[in-house]
């Protein structure tokens, strides 16, 4: 994922098409850009530390309490905070092979044992992951849809998973690409959170909202879990223009619809074109495959 400018310097190229980071090809919402411009004159002030207005808006969107939301400098920071808060050297983290590398890194950073479970058909084998959970497991990471394979786990599979897994472990459902899923068998992790399970659902403004450069992520989880994360969260970790842009992006449903429509149209077209070249695809429910 080198910066475009670095590739231009290294190879002497002018035109670069970057595909490495699953970024929104349409860019951010015009409303988000306007909010950034409006916020710029105040960059000499520290941002609002609790993301108050964004927190209140997301609480209404997801029908949760404000104290059940944690914010991060991208959802990556929340993954790291989960490791720093809940992992010690005698603890275990369960991850899937070919999942987002930050999950295993959160465990290794704290000296915890990382248990890696093989995938089945390029998809999280959540039944095998449930079997891998022990009394020492503190975190289970499931990306749904997964980065980098693009595949998703169904509601039925997660229902069976939660029937077997104790709430002594926090199940982290990373839904960075959830807005791109059209499969009706899919369900957000908020379903199990509302049932009282010990779940942390991660979301981001980097993908469908096109704000990757501003780094705004958030998690929805039990208030006591959020409380402990907040105790070690760096102050002012989400900057002022980023908060303003995210708030405006939430209101621009038309831009979200355009972004989803582009992916829905181009994803199968690209798959057919690659198959014509003899290349196989695992399918996918994200903005990539």
PDB file of C-alpha atoms in Angstrom:
ATOM      1  CA  UNK A   1       0.000   0.000   0.000  1.00  0.00           C
ATOM      2  CA  UNK A   2       2.655   2.537  -0.913  1.00  0.00           C
ATOM      3  CA  UNK A   3       1.552   6.172  -1.269  1.00  0.00           C
ATOM      4  CA  UNK A   4       0.797   7.166  -4.861  1.00  0.00           C
ATOM      5  CA  UNK A   5       3.460   9.894  -4.766  1.00  0.00           C
ATOM      6  CA  UNK A   6       6.140   7.382  -3.747  1.00  0.00           C
ATOM      7  CA  UNK A   7       5.256   5.048  -6.634  1.00  0.00           C
ATOM      8  CA  UNK A   8       5.373   7.986  -9.029  1.00  0.00           C
ATOM      9  CA  UNK A   9       8.866   8.938  -7.848  1.00  0.00           C
ATOM     10  CA  UNK A  10      10.157   5.347  -7.803  1.00  0.00           C
ATOM     11  CA  UNK A  11       8.977   4.368 -11.301  1.00  0.00           C
ATOM     12  CA  UNK A  12       8.706   7.723 -13.037  1.00  0.00           C
ATOM     13  CA  UNK A  13       4.998   7.278 -13.683  1.00  0.00           C
ATOM     14  CA  UNK A  14       2.355   9.968 -13.952  1.00  0.00           C
ATOM     15  CA  UNK A  15      -0.898   8.029 -13.879  1.00  0.00           C
ATOM     16  CA  UNK A  16      -1.447   5.624 -10.969  1.00  0.00           C
ATOM     17  CA  UNK A  17      -4.533   3.534 -10.214  1.00  0.00           C
ATOM     18  CA  UNK A  18      -4.313   2.378  -6.595  1.00  0.00           C
ATOM     19  CA  UNK A  19      -6.160  -0.822  -5.703  1.00  0.00           C
ATOM     20  CA  UNK A  20      -4.253  -1.848  -2.588  1.00  0.00           C
ATOM     21  CA  UNK A  21      -6.397  -0.442   0.205  1.00  0.00           C
ATOM     22  CA  UNK A  22     -10.058  -0.946  -0.803  1.00  0.00           C
ATOM     23  CA  UNK A  23     -10.700   2.790  -0.847  1.00  0.00           C
ATOM     24  CA  UNK A  24     -13.945   4.372  -2.048  1.00  0.00           C
ATOM     25  CA  UNK A  25     -13.451   5.233  -5.727  1.00  0.00           C
ATOM     26  CA  UNK A  26     -16.070   8.009  -5.499  1.00  0.00           C
ATOM     27  CA  UNK A  27     -14.283   9.785  -2.683  1.00  0.00           C
ATOM     28  CA  UNK A  28     -16.062  11.376   0.289  1.00  0.00           C
ATOM     29  CA  UNK A  29     -19.511  12.910   0.436  1.00  0.00           C
ATOM     30  CA  UNK A  30     -19.694  16.554  -0.731  1.00  0.00           C
ATOM     31  CA  UNK A  31     -21.412  17.256   2.587  1.00  0.00           C
ATOM     32  CA  UNK A  32     -18.402  15.823   4.433  1.00  0.00           C
ATOM     33  CA  UNK A  33     -16.031  18.023   2.412  1.00  0.00           C
ATOM     34  CA  UNK A  34     -18.120  21.091   3.249  1.00  0.00           C
ATOM     35  CA  UNK A  35     -18.040  20.156   6.950  1.00  0.00           C
ATOM     36  CA  UNK A  36     -14.241  19.807   6.829  1.00  0.00           C
ATOM     37  CA  UNK A  37     -13.862  23.261   5.288  1.00  0.00           C
ATOM     38  CA  UNK A  38     -16.124  24.715   7.973  1.00  0.00           C
ATOM     39  CA  UNK A  39     -14.088  23.039  10.731  1.00  0.00           C
ATOM     40  CA  UNK A  40     -10.646  24.103   9.442  1.00  0.00           C
ATOM     41  CA  UNK A  41     -10.583  27.581  11.105  1.00  0.00           C
ATOM     42  CA  UNK A  42     -10.888  25.863  14.512  1.00  0.00           C
ATOM     43  CA  UNK A  43      -7.895  23.541  14.167  1.00  0.00           C
ATOM     44  CA  UNK A  44      -5.983  25.615  16.730  1.00  0.00           C
ATOM     45  CA  UNK A  45      -8.421  24.232  19.344  1.00  0.00           C
ATOM     46  CA  UNK A  46      -8.285  20.707  20.740  1.00  0.00           C
ATOM     47  CA  UNK A  47     -11.174  18.538  19.519  1.00  0.00           C
ATOM     48  CA  UNK A  48     -14.089  17.495  21.696  1.00  0.00           C
ATOM     49  CA  UNK A  49     -12.552  14.520  23.505  1.00  0.00           C
ATOM     50  CA  UNK A  50     -15.604  12.270  23.740  1.00  0.00           C
ATOM     51  CA  UNK A  51     -16.911  12.820  20.177  1.00  0.00           C
ATOM     52  CA  UNK A  52     -20.122  13.997  21.865  1.00  0.00           C
ATOM     53  CA  UNK A  53     -22.244  14.929  18.837  1.00  0.00           C
ATOM     54  CA  UNK A  54     -21.093  11.985  16.749  1.00  0.00           C
ATOM     55  CA  UNK A  55     -21.689   9.676  19.716  1.00  0.00           C
ATOM     56  CA  UNK A  56     -25.243  10.930  20.207  1.00  0.00           C
ATOM     57  CA  UNK A  57     -26.022  10.602  16.494  1.00  0.00           C
ATOM     58  CA  UNK A  58     -24.655   7.051  16.233  1.00  0.00           C
ATOM     59  CA  UNK A  59     -26.539   6.037  19.377  1.00  0.00           C
ATOM     60  CA  UNK A  60     -29.766   7.038  17.611  1.00  0.00           C
ATOM     61  CA  UNK A  61     -28.738   5.347  14.347  1.00  0.00           C
ATOM     62  CA  UNK A  62     -27.977   2.012  16.035  1.00  0.00           C
ATOM     63  CA  UNK A  63     -30.567   2.318  18.835  1.00  0.00           C
ATOM     64  CA  UNK A  64     -27.982   1.865  21.575  1.00  0.00           C
ATOM     65  CA  UNK A  65     -26.922   3.951  24.572  1.00  0.00           C
ATOM     66  CA  UNK A  66     -24.237   6.599  24.122  1.00  0.00           C
ATOM     67  CA  UNK A  67     -22.105   4.936  26.812  1.00  0.00           C
ATOM     68  CA  UNK A  68     -22.026   1.756  24.697  1.00  0.00           C
ATOM     69  CA  UNK A  69     -19.931   3.431  21.961  1.00  0.00           C
ATOM     70  CA  UNK A  70     -16.127   3.797  21.843  1.00  0.00           C
ATOM     71  CA  UNK A  71     -14.271   5.874  19.227  1.00  0.00           C
ATOM     72  CA  UNK A  72     -10.858   5.288  17.704  1.00  0.00           C
ATOM     73  CA  UNK A  73      -8.354   6.731  15.270  1.00  0.00           C
ATOM     74  CA  UNK A  74      -9.760   4.233  12.806  1.00  0.00           C
ATOM     75  CA  UNK A  75     -11.141   0.924  14.041  1.00  0.00           C
ATOM     76  CA  UNK A  76      -7.498  -0.281  14.054  1.00  0.00           C
ATOM     77  CA  UNK A  77      -6.916   1.719  17.221  1.00  0.00           C
ATOM     78  CA  UNK A  78      -9.856   0.033  18.954  1.00  0.00           C
ATOM     79  CA  UNK A  79      -8.396  -3.378  18.066  1.00  0.00           C
ATOM     80  CA  UNK A  80      -5.136  -2.312  19.723  1.00  0.00           C
ATOM     81  CA  UNK A  81      -6.999  -0.898  22.737  1.00  0.00           C
ATOM     82  CA  UNK A  82      -8.823  -4.220  23.182  1.00  0.00           C
ATOM     83  CA  UNK A  83      -5.479  -6.020  23.313  1.00  0.00           C
ATOM     84  CA  UNK A  84      -3.903  -3.537  25.725  1.00  0.00           C
ATOM     85  CA  UNK A  85      -6.928  -3.596  28.014  1.00  0.00           C
ATOM     86  CA  UNK A  86      -7.797  -7.274  28.226  1.00  0.00           C
ATOM     87  CA  UNK A  87      -4.705  -9.320  27.342  1.00  0.00           C
ATOM     88  CA  UNK A  88      -1.868 -10.584  29.532  1.00  0.00           C
ATOM     89  CA  UNK A  89       0.855 -13.134  28.888  1.00  0.00           C
ATOM     90  CA  UNK A  90      -1.267 -16.070  30.118  1.00  0.00           C
ATOM     91  CA  UNK A  91      -4.229 -15.167  27.908  1.00  0.00           C
ATOM     92  CA  UNK A  92      -5.268 -16.338  24.446  1.00  0.00           C
ATOM     93  CA  UNK A  93      -6.641 -14.685  21.319  1.00  0.00           C
ATOM     94  CA  UNK A  94      -8.500 -16.718  18.689  1.00  0.00           C
ATOM     95  CA  UNK A  95      -8.184 -15.506  15.093  1.00  0.00           C
ATOM     96  CA  UNK A  96      -8.776 -16.966  11.656  1.00  0.00           C
ATOM     97  CA  UNK A  97      -6.067 -17.706   9.147  1.00  0.00           C
ATOM     98  CA  UNK A  98      -6.022 -15.116   6.319  1.00  0.00           C
ATOM     99  CA  UNK A  99      -7.862 -12.576   8.472  1.00  0.00           C
ATOM    100  CA  UNK A 100      -6.910  -8.939   9.077  1.00  0.00           C
ATOM    101  CA  UNK A 101      -3.335  -8.973  10.409  1.00  0.00           C
ATOM    102  CA  UNK A 102      -4.075  -6.428  13.151  1.00  0.00           C
ATOM    103  CA  UNK A 103      -5.939  -9.049  15.207  1.00  0.00           C
ATOM    104  CA  UNK A 104      -2.904 -11.272  15.682  1.00  0.00           C
ATOM    105  CA  UNK A 105      -0.729  -8.193  16.215  1.00  0.00           C
ATOM    106  CA  UNK A 106      -2.940  -7.104  19.129  1.00  0.00           C
ATOM    107  CA  UNK A 107      -2.200 -10.428  20.828  1.00  0.00           C
ATOM    108  CA  UNK A 108       1.523 -10.482  20.070  1.00  0.00           C
ATOM    109  CA  UNK A 109       1.920  -6.906  21.307  1.00  0.00           C
ATOM    110  CA  UNK A 110       0.819  -8.037  24.768  1.00  0.00           C
ATOM    111  CA  UNK A 111       2.664 -11.365  24.728  1.00  0.00           C
ATOM    112  CA  UNK A 112      -0.575 -13.357  24.598  1.00  0.00           C
ATOM    113  CA  UNK A 113      -0.916 -16.702  22.805  1.00  0.00           C
ATOM    114  CA  UNK A 114      -2.439 -16.275  19.335  1.00  0.00           C
ATOM    115  CA  UNK A 115      -4.506 -19.312  18.288  1.00  0.00           C
ATOM    116  CA  UNK A 116      -4.947 -19.367  14.503  1.00  0.00           C
ATOM    117  CA  UNK A 117      -7.844 -21.405  13.068  1.00  0.00           C
ATOM    118  CA  UNK A 118      -7.772 -22.454   9.375  1.00  0.00           C
ATOM    119  CA  UNK A 119     -10.434 -21.058   7.056  1.00  0.00           C
ATOM    120  CA  UNK A 120     -12.991 -23.146   5.196  1.00  0.00           C
ATOM    121  CA  UNK A 121     -13.555 -22.010   1.619  1.00  0.00           C
ATOM    122  CA  UNK A 122     -11.757 -18.706   2.228  1.00  0.00           C
ATOM    123  CA  UNK A 123     -14.325 -17.992   4.988  1.00  0.00           C
ATOM    124  CA  UNK A 124     -14.075 -17.889   8.779  1.00  0.00           C
ATOM    125  CA  UNK A 125     -14.833 -21.375  10.136  1.00  0.00           C
ATOM    126  CA  UNK A 126     -16.685 -20.068  13.173  1.00  0.00           C
ATOM    127  CA  UNK A 127     -17.596 -23.568  14.353  1.00  0.00           C
ATOM    128  CA  UNK A 128     -13.882 -24.451  14.537  1.00  0.00           C
ATOM    129  CA  UNK A 129     -13.162 -21.092  16.162  1.00  0.00           C
ATOM    130  CA  UNK A 130     -15.742 -21.860  18.860  1.00  0.00           C
ATOM    131  CA  UNK A 131     -13.976 -25.181  19.492  1.00  0.00           C
ATOM    132  CA  UNK A 132     -10.665 -23.331  19.880  1.00  0.00           C
ATOM    133  CA  UNK A 133     -12.001 -21.145  22.711  1.00  0.00           C
ATOM    134  CA  UNK A 134     -10.698 -22.152  26.164  1.00  0.00           C
ATOM    135  CA  UNK A 135     -11.078 -20.663  29.671  1.00  0.00           C
ATOM    136  CA  UNK A 136      -7.943 -18.620  28.871  1.00  0.00           C
ATOM    137  CA  UNK A 137      -9.459 -17.010  25.759  1.00  0.00           C
ATOM    138  CA  UNK A 138     -10.121 -13.307  26.226  1.00  0.00           C
ATOM    139  CA  UNK A 139     -10.745 -12.141  22.646  1.00  0.00           C
ATOM    140  CA  UNK A 140     -12.115 -13.783  19.493  1.00  0.00           C
ATOM    141  CA  UNK A 141     -11.786 -11.725  16.298  1.00  0.00           C
ATOM    142  CA  UNK A 142     -14.176 -12.323  13.397  1.00  0.00           C
ATOM    143  CA  UNK A 143     -14.073  -9.982  10.388  1.00  0.00           C
ATOM    144  CA  UNK A 144     -17.469 -10.034   8.713  1.00  0.00           C
ATOM    145  CA  UNK A 145     -17.006  -9.544   5.770  1.00  0.00           C
ATOM    146  CA  UNK A 146     -13.368 -10.529   6.011  1.00  0.00           C
ATOM    147  CA  UNK A 147     -10.370  -8.559   4.815  1.00  0.00           C
ATOM    148  CA  UNK A 148      -8.601  -9.793   2.650  1.00  0.00           C
ATOM    149  CA  UNK A 149     -10.796 -12.663   1.376  1.00  0.00           C
ATOM    150  CA  UNK A 150     -14.017 -10.620   1.098  1.00  0.00           C
ATOM    151  CA  UNK A 151     -16.222 -13.476   2.319  1.00  0.00           C
ATOM    152  CA  UNK A 152     -18.917 -13.212   4.997  1.00  0.00           C
ATOM    153  CA  UNK A 153     -20.315 -15.458   7.737  1.00  0.00           C
ATOM    154  CA  UNK A 154     -24.092 -15.994   7.819  1.00  0.00           C
ATOM    155  CA  UNK A 155     -26.495 -15.276  10.653  1.00  0.00           C
ATOM    156  CA  UNK A 156     -27.165 -18.998  11.123  1.00  0.00           C
ATOM    157  CA  UNK A 157     -23.450 -19.739  11.474  1.00  0.00           C
ATOM    158  CA  UNK A 158     -23.031 -17.019  14.092  1.00  0.00           C
ATOM    159  CA  UNK A 159     -26.147 -18.168  15.946  1.00  0.00           C
ATOM    160  CA  UNK A 160     -24.544 -21.615  16.275  1.00  0.00           C
ATOM    161  CA  UNK A 161     -21.230 -20.016  17.309  1.00  0.00           C
ATOM    162  CA  UNK A 162     -22.809 -18.022  20.145  1.00  0.00           C
ATOM    163  CA  UNK A 163     -24.626 -21.097  21.434  1.00  0.00           C
ATOM    164  CA  UNK A 164     -21.219 -22.669  22.113  1.00  0.00           C
ATOM    165  CA  UNK A 165     -19.057 -19.740  23.247  1.00  0.00           C
ATOM    166  CA  UNK A 166     -18.969 -18.377  26.781  1.00  0.00           C
ATOM    167  CA  UNK A 167     -19.288 -14.654  27.397  1.00  0.00           C
ATOM    168  CA  UNK A 168     -16.047 -14.784  29.388  1.00  0.00           C
ATOM    169  CA  UNK A 169     -14.426 -14.017  26.033  1.00  0.00           C
ATOM    170  CA  UNK A 170     -15.247 -10.871  24.084  1.00  0.00           C
ATOM    171  CA  UNK A 171     -16.247 -11.684  20.509  1.00  0.00           C
ATOM    172  CA  UNK A 172     -15.098  -8.844  18.270  1.00  0.00           C
ATOM    173  CA  UNK A 173     -17.131  -8.641  15.058  1.00  0.00           C
ATOM    174  CA  UNK A 174     -15.281  -6.312  12.699  1.00  0.00           C
ATOM    175  CA  UNK A 175     -17.819  -4.942  10.208  1.00  0.00           C
ATOM    176  CA  UNK A 176     -15.705  -2.441   8.266  1.00  0.00           C
ATOM    177  CA  UNK A 177     -17.374  -3.604   5.030  1.00  0.00           C
ATOM    178  CA  UNK A 178     -20.854  -4.374   6.369  1.00  0.00           C
ATOM    179  CA  UNK A 179     -22.562  -1.675   4.313  1.00  0.00           C
ATOM    180  CA  UNK A 180     -21.559  -3.451   1.089  1.00  0.00           C
ATOM    181  CA  UNK A 181     -23.229  -6.785   1.938  1.00  0.00           C
ATOM    182  CA  UNK A 182     -26.371  -7.646  -0.038  1.00  0.00           C
ATOM    183  CA  UNK A 183     -26.699 -11.321   0.986  1.00  0.00           C
ATOM    184  CA  UNK A 184     -29.918 -11.673   3.000  1.00  0.00           C
ATOM    185  CA  UNK A 185     -28.359 -14.410   5.121  1.00  0.00           C
ATOM    186  CA  UNK A 186     -26.072 -11.772   6.651  1.00  0.00           C
ATOM    187  CA  UNK A 187     -26.863  -9.990   9.910  1.00  0.00           C
ATOM    188  CA  UNK A 188     -24.925  -7.318  11.788  1.00  0.00           C
ATOM    189  CA  UNK A 189     -23.328  -8.259  15.089  1.00  0.00           C
ATOM    190  CA  UNK A 190     -25.684  -5.767  16.722  1.00  0.00           C
ATOM    191  CA  UNK A 191     -28.232  -8.600  16.631  1.00  0.00           C
ATOM    192  CA  UNK A 192     -26.256 -10.566  19.243  1.00  0.00           C
ATOM    193  CA  UNK A 193     -25.261  -7.437  21.162  1.00  0.00           C
ATOM    194  CA  UNK A 194     -28.949  -6.652  21.686  1.00  0.00           C
ATOM    195  CA  UNK A 195     -29.436 -10.221  22.912  1.00  0.00           C
ATOM    196  CA  UNK A 196     -26.988  -9.447  25.729  1.00  0.00           C
ATOM    197  CA  UNK A 197     -23.955 -11.301  24.374  1.00  0.00           C
ATOM    198  CA  UNK A 198     -20.444 -10.023  25.141  1.00  0.00           C
ATOM    199  CA  UNK A 199     -19.845  -8.607  21.660  1.00  0.00           C
ATOM    200  CA  UNK A 200     -17.853  -5.626  20.383  1.00  0.00           C
ATOM    201  CA  UNK A 201     -19.059  -4.565  16.927  1.00  0.00           C
ATOM    202  CA  UNK A 202     -16.524  -2.459  15.006  1.00  0.00           C
ATOM    203  CA  UNK A 203     -17.446  -0.017  12.236  1.00  0.00           C
ATOM    204  CA  UNK A 204     -15.506   2.552  10.225  1.00  0.00           C
ATOM    205  CA  UNK A 205     -16.000   5.690   8.154  1.00  0.00           C
ATOM    206  CA  UNK A 206     -13.046   4.705   5.933  1.00  0.00           C
ATOM    207  CA  UNK A 207     -14.830   2.511   3.409  1.00  0.00           C
ATOM    208  CA  UNK A 208     -18.335   3.286   2.171  1.00  0.00           C
ATOM    209  CA  UNK A 209     -18.142   6.853   3.555  1.00  0.00           C
ATOM    210  CA  UNK A 210     -14.788   7.475   1.849  1.00  0.00           C
ATOM    211  CA  UNK A 211     -13.034   9.082   4.841  1.00  0.00           C
ATOM    212  CA  UNK A 212     -10.012   6.753   5.077  1.00  0.00           C
ATOM    213  CA  UNK A 213      -7.569   9.665   5.328  1.00  0.00           C
ATOM    214  CA  UNK A 214      -9.290  11.084   8.420  1.00  0.00           C
ATOM    215  CA  UNK A 215      -9.271   7.860  10.495  1.00  0.00           C
ATOM    216  CA  UNK A 216     -12.629   7.576  12.246  1.00  0.00           C
ATOM    217  CA  UNK A 217     -13.715   4.230  13.650  1.00  0.00           C
ATOM    218  CA  UNK A 218     -16.072   3.198  16.424  1.00  0.00           C
ATOM    219  CA  UNK A 219     -17.205   0.190  18.363  1.00  0.00           C
ATOM    220  CA  UNK A 220     -20.486  -0.774  20.010  1.00  0.00           C
ATOM    221  CA  UNK A 221     -20.185  -2.952  23.094  1.00  0.00           C
ATOM    222  CA  UNK A 222     -21.197  -3.433  26.694  1.00  0.00           C
ATOM    223  CA  UNK A 223     -20.939  -0.247  28.741  1.00  0.00           C
ATOM    224  CA  UNK A 224     -18.489  -1.845  31.193  1.00  0.00           C
ATOM    225  CA  UNK A 225     -16.206  -2.941  28.331  1.00  0.00           C
ATOM    226  CA  UNK A 226     -16.356   0.546  26.796  1.00  0.00           C
ATOM    227  CA  UNK A 227     -15.586   2.043  30.213  1.00  0.00           C
ATOM    228  CA  UNK A 228     -12.343   0.047  30.528  1.00  0.00           C
ATOM    229  CA  UNK A 229     -11.303   0.885  26.973  1.00  0.00           C
ATOM    230  CA  UNK A 230     -11.959   4.565  27.605  1.00  0.00           C
ATOM    231  CA  UNK A 231      -9.629   4.495  30.611  1.00  0.00           C
ATOM    232  CA  UNK A 232      -6.610   3.882  28.365  1.00  0.00           C
ATOM    233  CA  UNK A 233      -7.849   5.560  25.166  1.00  0.00           C
ATOM    234  CA  UNK A 234      -5.551   8.466  24.254  1.00  0.00           C
ATOM    235  CA  UNK A 235      -7.199  11.871  24.722  1.00  0.00           C
ATOM    236  CA  UNK A 236      -8.353  13.674  21.569  1.00  0.00           C
ATOM    237  CA  UNK A 237      -7.751  10.557  19.446  1.00  0.00           C
ATOM    238  CA  UNK A 238     -10.298  11.649  16.802  1.00  0.00           C
ATOM    239  CA  UNK A 239      -9.534  15.106  15.425  1.00  0.00           C
ATOM    240  CA  UNK A 240     -12.062  17.922  14.984  1.00  0.00           C
ATOM    241  CA  UNK A 241     -12.400  17.965  11.171  1.00  0.00           C
ATOM    242  CA  UNK A 242     -12.730  14.166  11.224  1.00  0.00           C
ATOM    243  CA  UNK A 243     -15.615  14.346  13.708  1.00  0.00           C
ATOM    244  CA  UNK A 244     -17.358  17.010  11.623  1.00  0.00           C
ATOM    245  CA  UNK A 245     -16.869  15.055   8.395  1.00  0.00           C
ATOM    246  CA  UNK A 246     -18.168  11.803   9.905  1.00  0.00           C
ATOM    247  CA  UNK A 247     -21.252  13.526  11.267  1.00  0.00           C
ATOM    248  CA  UNK A 248     -21.996  15.044   7.854  1.00  0.00           C
ATOM    249  CA  UNK A 249     -21.306  11.750   6.056  1.00  0.00           C
ATOM    250  CA  UNK A 250     -23.956  10.020   8.164  1.00  0.00           C
ATOM    251  CA  UNK A 251     -26.546  12.437   6.812  1.00  0.00           C
ATOM    252  CA  UNK A 252     -25.667  11.870   3.141  1.00  0.00           C
ATOM    253  CA  UNK A 253     -27.566   8.687   2.425  1.00  0.00           C
ATOM    254  CA  UNK A 254     -27.499   9.454  -1.310  1.00  0.00           C
ATOM    255  CA  UNK A 255     -23.690   9.227  -1.367  1.00  0.00           C
ATOM    256  CA  UNK A 256     -23.805   5.915   0.498  1.00  0.00           C
ATOM    257  CA  UNK A 257     -26.341   4.620  -2.036  1.00  0.00           C
ATOM    258  CA  UNK A 258     -24.139   5.701  -4.962  1.00  0.00           C
ATOM    259  CA  UNK A 259     -21.121   3.982  -3.422  1.00  0.00           C
ATOM    260  CA  UNK A 260     -23.045   0.750  -2.872  1.00  0.00           C
ATOM    261  CA  UNK A 261     -24.541   0.873  -6.370  1.00  0.00           C
ATOM    262  CA  UNK A 262     -21.078   1.231  -7.930  1.00  0.00           C
ATOM    263  CA  UNK A 263     -19.802  -1.845  -6.077  1.00  0.00           C
ATOM    264  CA  UNK A 264     -22.926  -3.888  -6.824  1.00  0.00           C
ATOM    265  CA  UNK A 265     -22.551  -3.130 -10.544  1.00  0.00           C
ATOM    266  CA  UNK A 266     -18.786  -3.481 -10.921  1.00  0.00           C
ATOM    267  CA  UNK A 267     -18.085  -6.429  -8.594  1.00  0.00           C
ATOM    268  CA  UNK A 268     -19.764  -9.097 -10.782  1.00  0.00           C
ATOM    269  CA  UNK A 269     -18.490  -7.466 -13.992  1.00  0.00           C
ATOM    270  CA  UNK A 270     -14.900  -7.650 -12.746  1.00  0.00           C
ATOM    271  CA  UNK A 271     -15.374 -11.239 -11.583  1.00  0.00           C
ATOM    272  CA  UNK A 272     -16.662 -12.324 -14.994  1.00  0.00           C
ATOM    273  CA  UNK A 273     -13.773 -10.553 -16.750  1.00  0.00           C
ATOM    274  CA  UNK A 274     -11.177 -12.253 -14.550  1.00  0.00           C
ATOM    275  CA  UNK A 275     -12.835 -15.651 -14.935  1.00  0.00           C
ATOM    276  CA  UNK A 276     -12.574 -15.189 -18.708  1.00  0.00           C
ATOM    277  CA  UNK A 277      -8.817 -14.915 -18.171  1.00  0.00           C
ATOM    278  CA  UNK A 278      -8.796 -18.186 -16.240  1.00  0.00           C
ATOM    279  CA  UNK A 279      -8.551 -16.594 -12.786  1.00  0.00           C
ATOM    280  CA  UNK A 280     -10.753 -17.923  -9.973  1.00  0.00           C
ATOM    281  CA  UNK A 281     -12.379 -15.753  -7.334  1.00  0.00           C
ATOM    282  CA  UNK A 282     -13.644 -16.636  -3.859  1.00  0.00           C
ATOM    283  CA  UNK A 283     -16.638 -14.392  -4.480  1.00  0.00           C
ATOM    284  CA  UNK A 284     -17.175 -11.819  -1.822  1.00  0.00           C
ATOM    285  CA  UNK A 285     -19.561  -9.483  -0.052  1.00  0.00           C
ATOM    286  CA  UNK A 286     -17.238  -6.490   0.366  1.00  0.00           C
ATOM    287  CA  UNK A 287     -16.039  -3.689  -1.901  1.00  0.00           C
ATOM    288  CA  UNK A 288     -13.406  -6.106  -3.239  1.00  0.00           C
ATOM    289  CA  UNK A 289     -12.956  -9.842  -3.835  1.00  0.00           C
TER     290      UNK A 289
END
